[in-house]
Amino acid sequence: MTIPPHPLVTRARQLAAGVLAPQAERVDQEGVPASSIEAVKRSGLLGVSAPVEYGGSAAPAAVARETAEILAGACCSTWFVQTQHHTPVMTLANSELPVRERLLGPLAKGELLSGVAYAQLRAYPRIPVRVTREGGGWRFDGTVPWYTGWGLNDVMLLAGVTDADEALFAFTEAREQPGLRPSPAMRLAALTASRTVSLELDGLWLPDDAVALRTPYETWAVTDRPRNTNASPAVFGITASALDLLDSPGGDPAAQETARALRSRLDEVRRQAYALADHPVPEERIEERLAAKTRAYDVMRAATTAAVVAGGGRSMDLSSPAQRLAREGMFLLVQGQTAEVRRAHLGSLPPVDRGPSRGRREGDERP
C-alpha cells in the first residue's frame, strides 16, 4: 500500500516545479524576486512547524525536512531566504511573552516573512552586538555581519548580549530606521541572489513588548549547539538535484552509473543523519552527528563535481544548472558553520601527502 505524501510535501513539489526550478538560473544572476516570495507565502510552507491554533500545520519534523530538501534542490537562494523564517516562528511558539500573540499568527499563516540576525551570538565571548537597558526598552549597538532577505522580509528577529550575559531576542521591522543601517547588498560567490547585507546598529531602541526571548547566554548556547551539528536538509536537496542531472534520460551511461552509485550513498547517509536528528536528546551523540554531517558533505561534493564534469565545457556557462549547484554546494559547506563544525570537517578530509621527509634528524619522529 502506497502512503500518499503529506499535503505540504505536495505543495512544495508544485512550488518547486512550477515556480522555483524553471527560473533558478535567472534568479541566481538577478536576485530572488518578490513574486517568488509571494508564492512561498501562499503555499503554507512558512507555517510547516507552527502551532495549528495560530494557523500553522504543526507537521512532523520529517515533513519539514522533506519540504526543505525540495525547495533547496529547486532554487537554493529562495530556500535560504525562506528558511530564515522558521527560527522566529519557533522562537515565538516557545515564548510566553506578549509579542507571541501579536506576531505568531501572521508569521505562521505566511502573511509576514521574517528574517534573523542572531548568528553573531556564536562569536561569544566576543560580543558583536551589545544590548543595554534604556528607558523601558532595550538599546542595540554593534554590527550584524550577515542578514539575508533584505528588501524581501517584513520583520526580523534581532539578537544581542546584555550586560548580564543574557541572550536577548527582539522583533523589529526589516527596514532602515533610526539606529539601523544596512550595507549595500553583498556580492557573493554563491547565493548573491539572497539579498544578504550587514547591519550597523547605533542606538536602535526596541520596547519591552518586542522581546521574544531573554535567557542566560549559556542556556541559549546549549540549545543552539545541536542545530549546527546536524546535517542540513538543503545538502540532501542539492545532492539529489545534481544526481538528477547526471541520471537524465538518454544521457551518458557513465554519468548514469555514477549517479546510481552516489544515490545509494546519499540514501544511506540521509537515513543516518535524520535518525540522529530525531534522537530524543538533542545534546547527545554530537560526534556521530558531526560525522554524518561531514559524510553528507562528501556525497554532495562528489555529486556536484560529477555534474560539472559530465556537462563538460557547457558547465562553465552561467545558464548551466551544474555550475549553479556546485556553487550552492560550496555555500552550504560554510552555512551555519561554527568552530566545532569546522574542526570536524577539516579533520574528516584526507591528510596532505607531503612526500618523503627530508633532513629529518634522529629524535624528530612523532607517534
Tab-separated table of C-alpha atoms in Angstrom:
chain	number	residue	atom	x	y	z
A	1	MET	CA	0.000	0.000	0.000
A	2	THR	CA	1.402	3.361	-1.048
A	3	ILE	CA	1.126	6.132	1.534
A	4	PRO	CA	0.253	9.462	-0.112
A	5	PRO	CA	2.672	12.323	0.564
A	6	HIS	CA	1.845	14.928	3.173
A	7	PRO	CA	-0.089	17.858	1.626
A	8	LEU	CA	2.782	20.243	2.358
A	9	VAL	CA	5.212	17.955	0.515
A	10	THR	CA	2.852	18.016	-2.466
A	11	ARG	CA	2.680	21.820	-2.293
A	12	ALA	CA	6.458	22.063	-2.066
A	13	ARG	CA	6.837	19.928	-5.185
A	14	GLN	CA	4.284	22.036	-7.045
A	15	LEU	CA	6.037	25.241	-5.993
A	16	ALA	CA	9.419	23.834	-6.980
A	17	ALA	CA	8.299	22.563	-10.383
A	18	GLY	CA	6.024	25.468	-11.276
A	19	VAL	CA	7.886	28.498	-9.921
A	20	LEU	CA	11.346	27.911	-8.479
A	21	ALA	CA	13.203	25.444	-10.722
A	22	PRO	CA	12.202	26.996	-14.086
A	23	GLN	CA	13.755	30.333	-13.160
A	24	ALA	CA	16.583	29.190	-10.849
A	25	GLU	CA	19.425	30.225	-13.176
A	26	ARG	CA	17.894	33.650	-13.797
A	27	VAL	CA	17.261	34.154	-10.075
A	28	ASP	CA	20.864	33.143	-9.361
A	29	GLN	CA	22.056	36.029	-11.532
A	30	GLU	CA	19.366	38.646	-10.873
A	31	GLY	CA	18.152	38.038	-7.326
A	32	VAL	CA	15.171	36.423	-5.639
A	33	PRO	CA	12.098	38.282	-6.913
A	34	ALA	CA	9.214	39.351	-4.716
A	35	SER	CA	6.951	37.113	-6.828
A	36	SER	CA	8.803	34.004	-5.634
A	37	ILE	CA	8.411	35.098	-2.019
A	38	GLU	CA	4.703	35.713	-2.542
A	39	ALA	CA	4.381	32.194	-3.957
A	40	VAL	CA	6.144	30.796	-0.881
A	41	LYS	CA	3.816	32.759	1.390
A	42	ARG	CA	0.737	31.417	-0.400
A	43	SER	CA	1.990	27.823	-0.252
A	44	GLY	CA	1.526	27.431	3.509
A	45	LEU	CA	5.101	26.236	3.881
A	46	LEU	CA	6.050	29.117	6.170
A	47	GLY	CA	3.860	27.581	8.863
A	48	VAL	CA	5.059	23.995	8.407
A	49	SER	CA	6.111	23.639	12.068
A	50	ALA	CA	3.926	26.352	13.614
A	51	PRO	CA	1.076	25.563	16.047
A	52	VAL	CA	-2.258	24.775	14.396
A	53	GLU	CA	-4.121	27.195	16.660
A	54	TYR	CA	-2.101	30.054	15.159
A	55	GLY	CA	-2.653	28.998	11.550
A	56	GLY	CA	0.292	26.639	11.142
A	57	SER	CA	0.405	22.942	10.280
A	58	ALA	CA	2.453	21.527	13.187
A	59	ALA	CA	3.810	18.987	10.698
A	60	PRO	CA	6.268	16.284	11.787
A	61	ALA	CA	9.970	17.071	11.571
A	62	ALA	CA	10.320	14.640	8.661
A	63	VAL	CA	7.843	16.706	6.632
A	64	ALA	CA	9.670	19.959	7.414
A	65	ARG	CA	12.951	18.351	6.306
A	66	GLU	CA	11.485	16.986	3.074
A	67	THR	CA	9.953	20.308	2.078
A	68	ALA	CA	13.307	21.999	2.762
A	69	GLU	CA	15.081	19.463	0.531
A	70	ILE	CA	12.623	20.104	-2.282
A	71	LEU	CA	12.918	23.902	-2.120
A	72	ALA	CA	16.721	23.889	-1.805
A	73	GLY	CA	17.101	21.487	-4.707
A	74	ALA	CA	14.902	23.688	-6.911
A	75	CYS	CA	16.359	27.125	-6.019
A	76	CYS	CA	18.761	27.328	-3.111
A	77	SER	CA	18.609	31.128	-2.974
A	78	THR	CA	14.844	31.146	-2.443
A	79	TRP	CA	15.135	28.313	0.078
A	80	PHE	CA	17.762	30.280	2.002
A	81	VAL	CA	15.602	33.395	2.243
A	82	GLN	CA	12.552	31.495	3.484
A	83	THR	CA	14.453	29.176	5.840
A	84	GLN	CA	15.356	32.181	7.999
A	85	HIS	CA	11.634	32.465	8.821
A	86	HIS	CA	11.340	29.220	10.755
A	87	THR	CA	13.561	30.218	13.690
A	88	PRO	CA	11.410	33.277	14.546
A	89	VAL	CA	8.267	31.142	14.258
A	90	MET	CA	9.551	28.509	16.665
A	91	THR	CA	11.001	31.149	18.998
A	92	LEU	CA	7.534	32.647	19.308
A	93	ALA	CA	5.879	29.235	19.601
A	94	ASN	CA	8.035	28.586	22.678
A	95	SER	CA	7.645	32.083	24.121
A	96	GLU	CA	5.183	33.285	26.731
A	97	LEU	CA	5.854	36.977	26.133
A	98	PRO	CA	3.278	39.399	24.652
A	99	VAL	CA	4.908	39.545	21.211
A	100	ARG	CA	3.760	35.960	20.631
A	101	GLU	CA	0.114	36.999	20.323
A	102	ARG	CA	0.971	39.885	18.023
A	103	LEU	CA	3.209	38.100	15.517
A	104	LEU	CA	2.915	34.315	15.667
A	105	GLY	CA	-0.354	34.179	13.735
A	106	PRO	CA	0.767	36.430	10.842
A	107	LEU	CA	4.073	34.573	10.592
A	108	ALA	CA	2.509	31.108	10.752
A	109	LYS	CA	-0.071	31.999	8.065
A	110	GLY	CA	2.526	33.488	5.733
A	111	GLU	CA	1.112	36.989	5.981
A	112	LEU	CA	4.560	38.193	7.096
A	113	LEU	CA	8.042	36.911	6.304
A	114	SER	CA	10.729	37.170	8.984
A	115	GLY	CA	14.488	37.230	8.748
A	116	VAL	CA	17.008	36.550	11.509
A	117	ALA	CA	20.012	38.427	12.835
A	118	TYR	CA	21.466	36.221	15.557
A	119	ALA	CA	24.441	34.247	14.174
A	120	GLN	CA	26.758	36.822	15.787
A	121	LEU	CA	25.859	35.332	19.175
A	122	ARG	CA	28.110	32.383	18.309
A	123	ALA	CA	31.156	34.675	18.457
A	124	TYR	CA	30.843	34.799	22.273
A	125	PRO	CA	32.784	35.760	24.423
A	126	ARG	CA	33.315	38.389	21.758
A	127	ILE	CA	30.111	40.460	21.618
A	128	PRO	CA	29.446	41.978	18.162
A	129	VAL	CA	26.022	43.257	19.293
A	130	ARG	CA	25.616	44.665	22.801
A	131	VAL	CA	22.154	45.217	24.319
A	132	THR	CA	21.676	47.651	27.196
A	133	ARG	CA	18.636	48.647	29.216
A	134	GLU	CA	17.300	52.077	28.280
A	135	GLY	CA	14.030	53.822	29.105
A	136	GLY	CA	11.551	50.960	29.301
A	137	GLY	CA	13.176	49.113	26.442
A	138	TRP	CA	16.490	47.944	25.009
A	139	ARG	CA	19.247	49.633	23.027
A	140	PHE	CA	21.192	47.662	20.395
A	141	ASP	CA	24.712	48.671	19.339
A	142	GLY	CA	27.210	46.871	17.137
A	143	THR	CA	27.373	45.003	13.829
A	144	VAL	CA	25.345	42.120	12.424
A	145	PRO	CA	27.757	40.654	9.851
A	146	TRP	CA	25.138	38.704	7.861
A	147	TYR	CA	21.470	39.414	7.290
A	148	THR	CA	19.635	37.603	4.486
A	149	GLY	CA	16.478	38.694	2.685
A	150	TRP	CA	16.889	42.457	2.926
A	151	GLY	CA	14.079	44.064	0.943
A	152	LEU	CA	12.084	40.817	0.997
A	153	ASN	CA	11.470	40.318	4.719
A	154	ASP	CA	8.766	42.179	6.603
A	155	VAL	CA	10.251	41.801	10.089
A	156	MET	CA	13.444	40.495	11.650
A	157	LEU	CA	14.390	38.729	14.859
A	158	LEU	CA	17.443	40.562	16.189
A	159	ALA	CA	19.695	39.290	18.980
A	160	GLY	CA	22.484	40.569	21.166
A	161	VAL	CA	24.094	40.022	24.565
A	162	THR	CA	23.156	42.075	27.613
A	163	ASP	CA	25.452	43.367	30.352
A	164	ALA	CA	24.206	40.453	32.481
A	165	ASP	CA	25.414	37.955	29.831
A	166	GLU	CA	21.914	37.192	28.637
A	167	ALA	CA	20.953	36.405	25.049
A	168	LEU	CA	18.113	38.769	24.184
A	169	PHE	CA	15.977	38.378	21.040
A	170	ALA	CA	13.519	41.039	19.868
A	171	PHE	CA	11.492	41.801	16.755
A	172	THR	CA	11.685	44.920	14.635
A	173	GLU	CA	10.683	45.924	11.123
A	174	ALA	CA	13.148	44.830	8.445
A	175	ARG	CA	13.852	48.301	7.096
A	176	GLU	CA	16.300	51.123	7.543
A	177	GLN	CA	15.324	53.134	10.599
A	178	PRO	CA	16.956	55.298	13.292
A	179	GLY	CA	19.787	53.229	14.750
A	180	LEU	CA	19.713	50.573	11.998
A	181	ARG	CA	21.544	50.973	8.690
A	182	PRO	CA	22.114	48.226	6.090
A	183	SER	CA	25.195	47.866	3.909
A	184	PRO	CA	24.896	47.542	0.135
A	185	ALA	CA	23.955	44.011	-0.906
A	186	MET	CA	26.967	41.691	-0.746
A	187	ARG	CA	28.443	40.181	-3.901
A	188	LEU	CA	28.995	36.525	-3.035
A	189	ALA	CA	30.397	33.563	-4.967
A	190	ALA	CA	27.071	31.826	-4.381
A	191	LEU	CA	23.622	32.964	-3.273
A	192	THR	CA	24.183	36.621	-4.068
A	193	ALA	CA	20.522	36.358	-5.069
A	194	SER	CA	19.532	36.014	-1.411
A	195	ARG	CA	19.990	39.775	-0.830
A	196	THR	CA	22.440	39.461	2.052
A	197	VAL	CA	23.700	42.594	3.813
A	198	SER	CA	25.399	43.544	7.059
A	199	LEU	CA	23.624	45.763	9.575
A	200	GLU	CA	25.118	48.616	11.566
A	201	LEU	CA	23.344	49.191	14.857
A	202	ASP	CA	23.901	52.528	16.556
A	203	GLY	CA	21.363	53.047	19.294
A	204	LEU	CA	18.485	51.069	17.797
A	205	TRP	CA	15.819	51.162	20.521
A	206	LEU	CA	13.166	48.457	20.870
A	207	PRO	CA	10.406	48.369	23.511
A	208	ASP	CA	9.911	45.604	26.062
A	209	ASP	CA	6.925	44.241	24.145
A	210	ALA	CA	9.194	43.486	21.156
A	211	VAL	CA	11.222	40.968	23.190
A	212	ALA	CA	10.620	37.296	22.315
A	213	LEU	CA	13.353	35.639	24.380
A	214	ARG	CA	15.641	36.654	27.238
A	215	THR	CA	17.754	33.912	28.775
A	216	PRO	CA	21.276	33.355	30.142
A	217	TYR	CA	23.700	33.062	27.248
A	218	GLU	CA	24.923	29.628	28.327
A	219	THR	CA	21.356	28.322	28.418
A	220	TRP	CA	20.785	29.502	24.857
A	221	ALA	CA	24.141	28.118	23.680
A	222	VAL	CA	23.283	24.617	24.908
A	223	THR	CA	20.127	24.572	22.773
A	224	ASP	CA	21.870	26.158	19.780
A	225	ARG	CA	24.720	23.657	19.516
A	226	PRO	CA	22.789	20.702	18.009
A	227	ARG	CA	21.344	22.914	15.276
A	228	ASN	CA	24.752	23.161	13.642
A	229	THR	CA	25.952	19.622	14.283
A	230	ASN	CA	23.041	18.069	12.371
A	231	ALA	CA	23.196	17.782	8.587
A	232	SER	CA	21.104	20.382	6.755
A	233	PRO	CA	18.274	19.066	4.561
A	234	ALA	CA	19.456	21.530	1.924
A	235	VAL	CA	22.601	19.431	1.455
A	236	PHE	CA	20.466	16.442	0.507
A	237	GLY	CA	18.304	18.593	-1.782
A	238	ILE	CA	21.287	19.955	-3.704
A	239	THR	CA	22.803	16.478	-3.953
A	240	ALA	CA	19.579	14.969	-5.284
A	241	SER	CA	19.278	17.681	-7.950
A	242	ALA	CA	22.872	17.106	-9.072
A	243	LEU	CA	22.195	13.375	-9.336
A	244	ASP	CA	19.059	14.058	-11.398
A	245	LEU	CA	21.247	15.964	-13.877
A	246	LEU	CA	23.644	13.023	-14.104
A	247	ASP	CA	20.850	10.499	-14.484
A	248	SER	CA	18.852	12.332	-17.148
A	249	PRO	CA	17.144	10.090	-19.750
A	250	GLY	CA	19.295	9.494	-22.785
A	251	GLY	CA	22.372	10.822	-21.006
A	252	ASP	CA	25.900	9.491	-20.783
A	253	PRO	CA	25.859	5.886	-19.483
A	254	ALA	CA	28.987	6.573	-17.420
A	255	ALA	CA	27.258	9.547	-15.785
A	256	GLN	CA	24.175	7.435	-15.080
A	257	GLU	CA	26.297	4.734	-13.459
A	258	THR	CA	27.981	7.361	-11.283
A	259	ALA	CA	24.555	8.690	-10.311
A	260	ARG	CA	23.355	5.244	-9.240
A	261	ALA	CA	26.403	4.686	-7.044
A	262	LEU	CA	26.160	8.117	-5.445
A	263	ARG	CA	22.410	7.832	-4.928
A	264	SER	CA	22.994	4.719	-2.829
A	265	ARG	CA	25.488	6.646	-0.683
A	266	LEU	CA	23.055	9.569	-0.430
A	267	ASP	CA	20.215	7.357	0.778
A	268	GLU	CA	22.437	5.779	3.422
A	269	VAL	CA	23.846	8.980	4.902
A	270	ARG	CA	20.438	10.667	4.761
A	271	ARG	CA	18.925	7.866	6.861
A	272	GLN	CA	21.782	8.097	9.365
A	273	ALA	CA	21.652	11.874	9.639
A	274	TYR	CA	17.892	12.045	10.123
A	275	ALA	CA	17.873	9.216	12.659
A	276	LEU	CA	20.350	11.262	14.704
A	277	ALA	CA	18.308	14.445	14.218
A	278	ASP	CA	15.286	12.594	15.627
A	279	HIS	CA	17.184	11.416	18.708
A	280	PRO	CA	15.122	12.457	21.766
A	281	VAL	CA	18.075	14.208	23.446
A	282	PRO	CA	19.454	16.837	21.020
A	283	GLU	CA	22.594	17.435	23.087
A	284	GLU	CA	23.741	13.797	22.866
A	285	ARG	CA	25.728	11.901	20.194
A	286	ILE	CA	27.363	15.094	18.958
A	287	GLU	CA	30.372	13.308	17.434
A	288	GLU	CA	28.096	10.978	15.473
A	289	ARG	CA	26.073	13.935	14.225
A	290	LEU	CA	29.210	15.711	13.054
A	291	ALA	CA	30.466	12.561	11.335
A	292	ALA	CA	27.167	12.159	9.465
A	293	LYS	CA	27.229	15.835	8.505
A	294	THR	CA	30.710	15.575	7.009
A	295	ARG	CA	29.760	12.383	5.121
A	296	ALA	CA	26.783	14.255	3.684
A	297	TYR	CA	29.165	16.999	2.538
A	298	ASP	CA	31.342	14.372	0.871
A	299	VAL	CA	28.441	12.949	-1.132
A	300	MET	CA	27.251	16.443	-2.103
A	301	ARG	CA	30.714	17.450	-3.262
A	302	ALA	CA	31.053	14.259	-5.308
A	303	ALA	CA	27.617	14.688	-6.898
A	304	THR	CA	28.028	18.356	-7.831
A	305	THR	CA	31.559	17.724	-9.142
A	306	ALA	CA	30.292	14.822	-11.242
A	307	ALA	CA	27.519	17.022	-12.673
A	308	VAL	CA	30.080	19.648	-13.709
A	309	VAL	CA	32.378	17.010	-15.233
A	310	ALA	CA	29.521	15.377	-17.145
A	311	GLY	CA	28.469	18.762	-18.507
A	312	GLY	CA	31.935	19.482	-19.876
A	313	GLY	CA	32.591	22.998	-21.135
A	314	ARG	CA	28.871	23.787	-21.004
A	315	SER	CA	29.113	23.704	-17.218
A	316	MET	CA	31.089	26.941	-17.280
A	317	ASP	CA	28.152	28.836	-18.775
A	318	LEU	CA	26.176	30.713	-16.138
A	319	SER	CA	22.995	29.274	-17.613
A	320	SER	CA	24.168	25.775	-16.633
A	321	PRO	CA	22.431	24.272	-13.592
A	322	ALA	CA	25.509	22.128	-12.893
A	323	GLN	CA	27.771	25.062	-12.020
A	324	ARG	CA	24.988	26.718	-10.033
A	325	LEU	CA	24.513	23.585	-7.953
A	326	ALA	CA	28.276	23.332	-7.429
A	327	ARG	CA	28.442	26.909	-6.153
A	328	GLU	CA	25.384	26.410	-3.962
A	329	GLY	CA	27.024	23.294	-2.540
A	330	MET	CA	30.142	25.341	-1.771
A	331	PHE	CA	27.948	27.799	0.127
A	332	LEU	CA	26.375	25.022	2.198
A	333	LEU	CA	29.847	23.894	3.296
A	334	VAL	CA	30.123	27.046	5.410
A	335	GLN	CA	26.479	27.980	6.051
A	336	GLY	CA	25.890	27.996	9.819
A	337	GLN	CA	29.479	26.930	10.395
A	338	THR	CA	30.848	27.011	13.943
A	339	ALA	CA	34.402	26.352	15.105
A	340	GLU	CA	33.325	22.871	16.201
A	341	VAL	CA	31.817	22.044	12.809
A	342	ARG	CA	34.877	23.443	11.005
A	343	ARG	CA	37.275	21.306	13.056
A	344	ALA	CA	35.241	18.171	12.431
A	345	HIS	CA	35.015	18.857	8.704
A	346	LEU	CA	38.721	19.602	8.297
A	347	GLY	CA	39.571	16.540	10.360
A	348	SER	CA	37.493	14.340	8.066
A	349	LEU	CA	39.361	15.382	4.917
A	350	PRO	CA	42.207	13.223	3.604
A	351	PRO	CA	45.602	14.223	5.046
A	352	VAL	CA	48.002	16.018	2.756
A	353	ASP	CA	50.743	13.754	1.394
A	354	ARG	CA	53.882	15.763	1.879
A	355	GLY	CA	56.097	13.180	0.190
A	356	PRO	CA	59.309	11.759	1.636
A	357	SER	CA	60.679	13.642	4.605
A	358	ARG	CA	63.922	15.492	4.076
A	359	GLY	CA	66.508	16.402	6.593
A	360	ARG	CA	64.822	14.588	9.468
A	361	ARG	CA	67.072	14.263	12.443
A	362	GLU	CA	67.106	11.458	14.963
A	363	GLY	CA	64.530	12.094	17.634
A	364	ASP	CA	62.225	14.127	15.302
A	365	GLU	CA	59.689	11.318	14.901
A	366	ARG	CA	56.239	11.840	16.372
A	367	PRO	CA	53.967	8.975	17.430
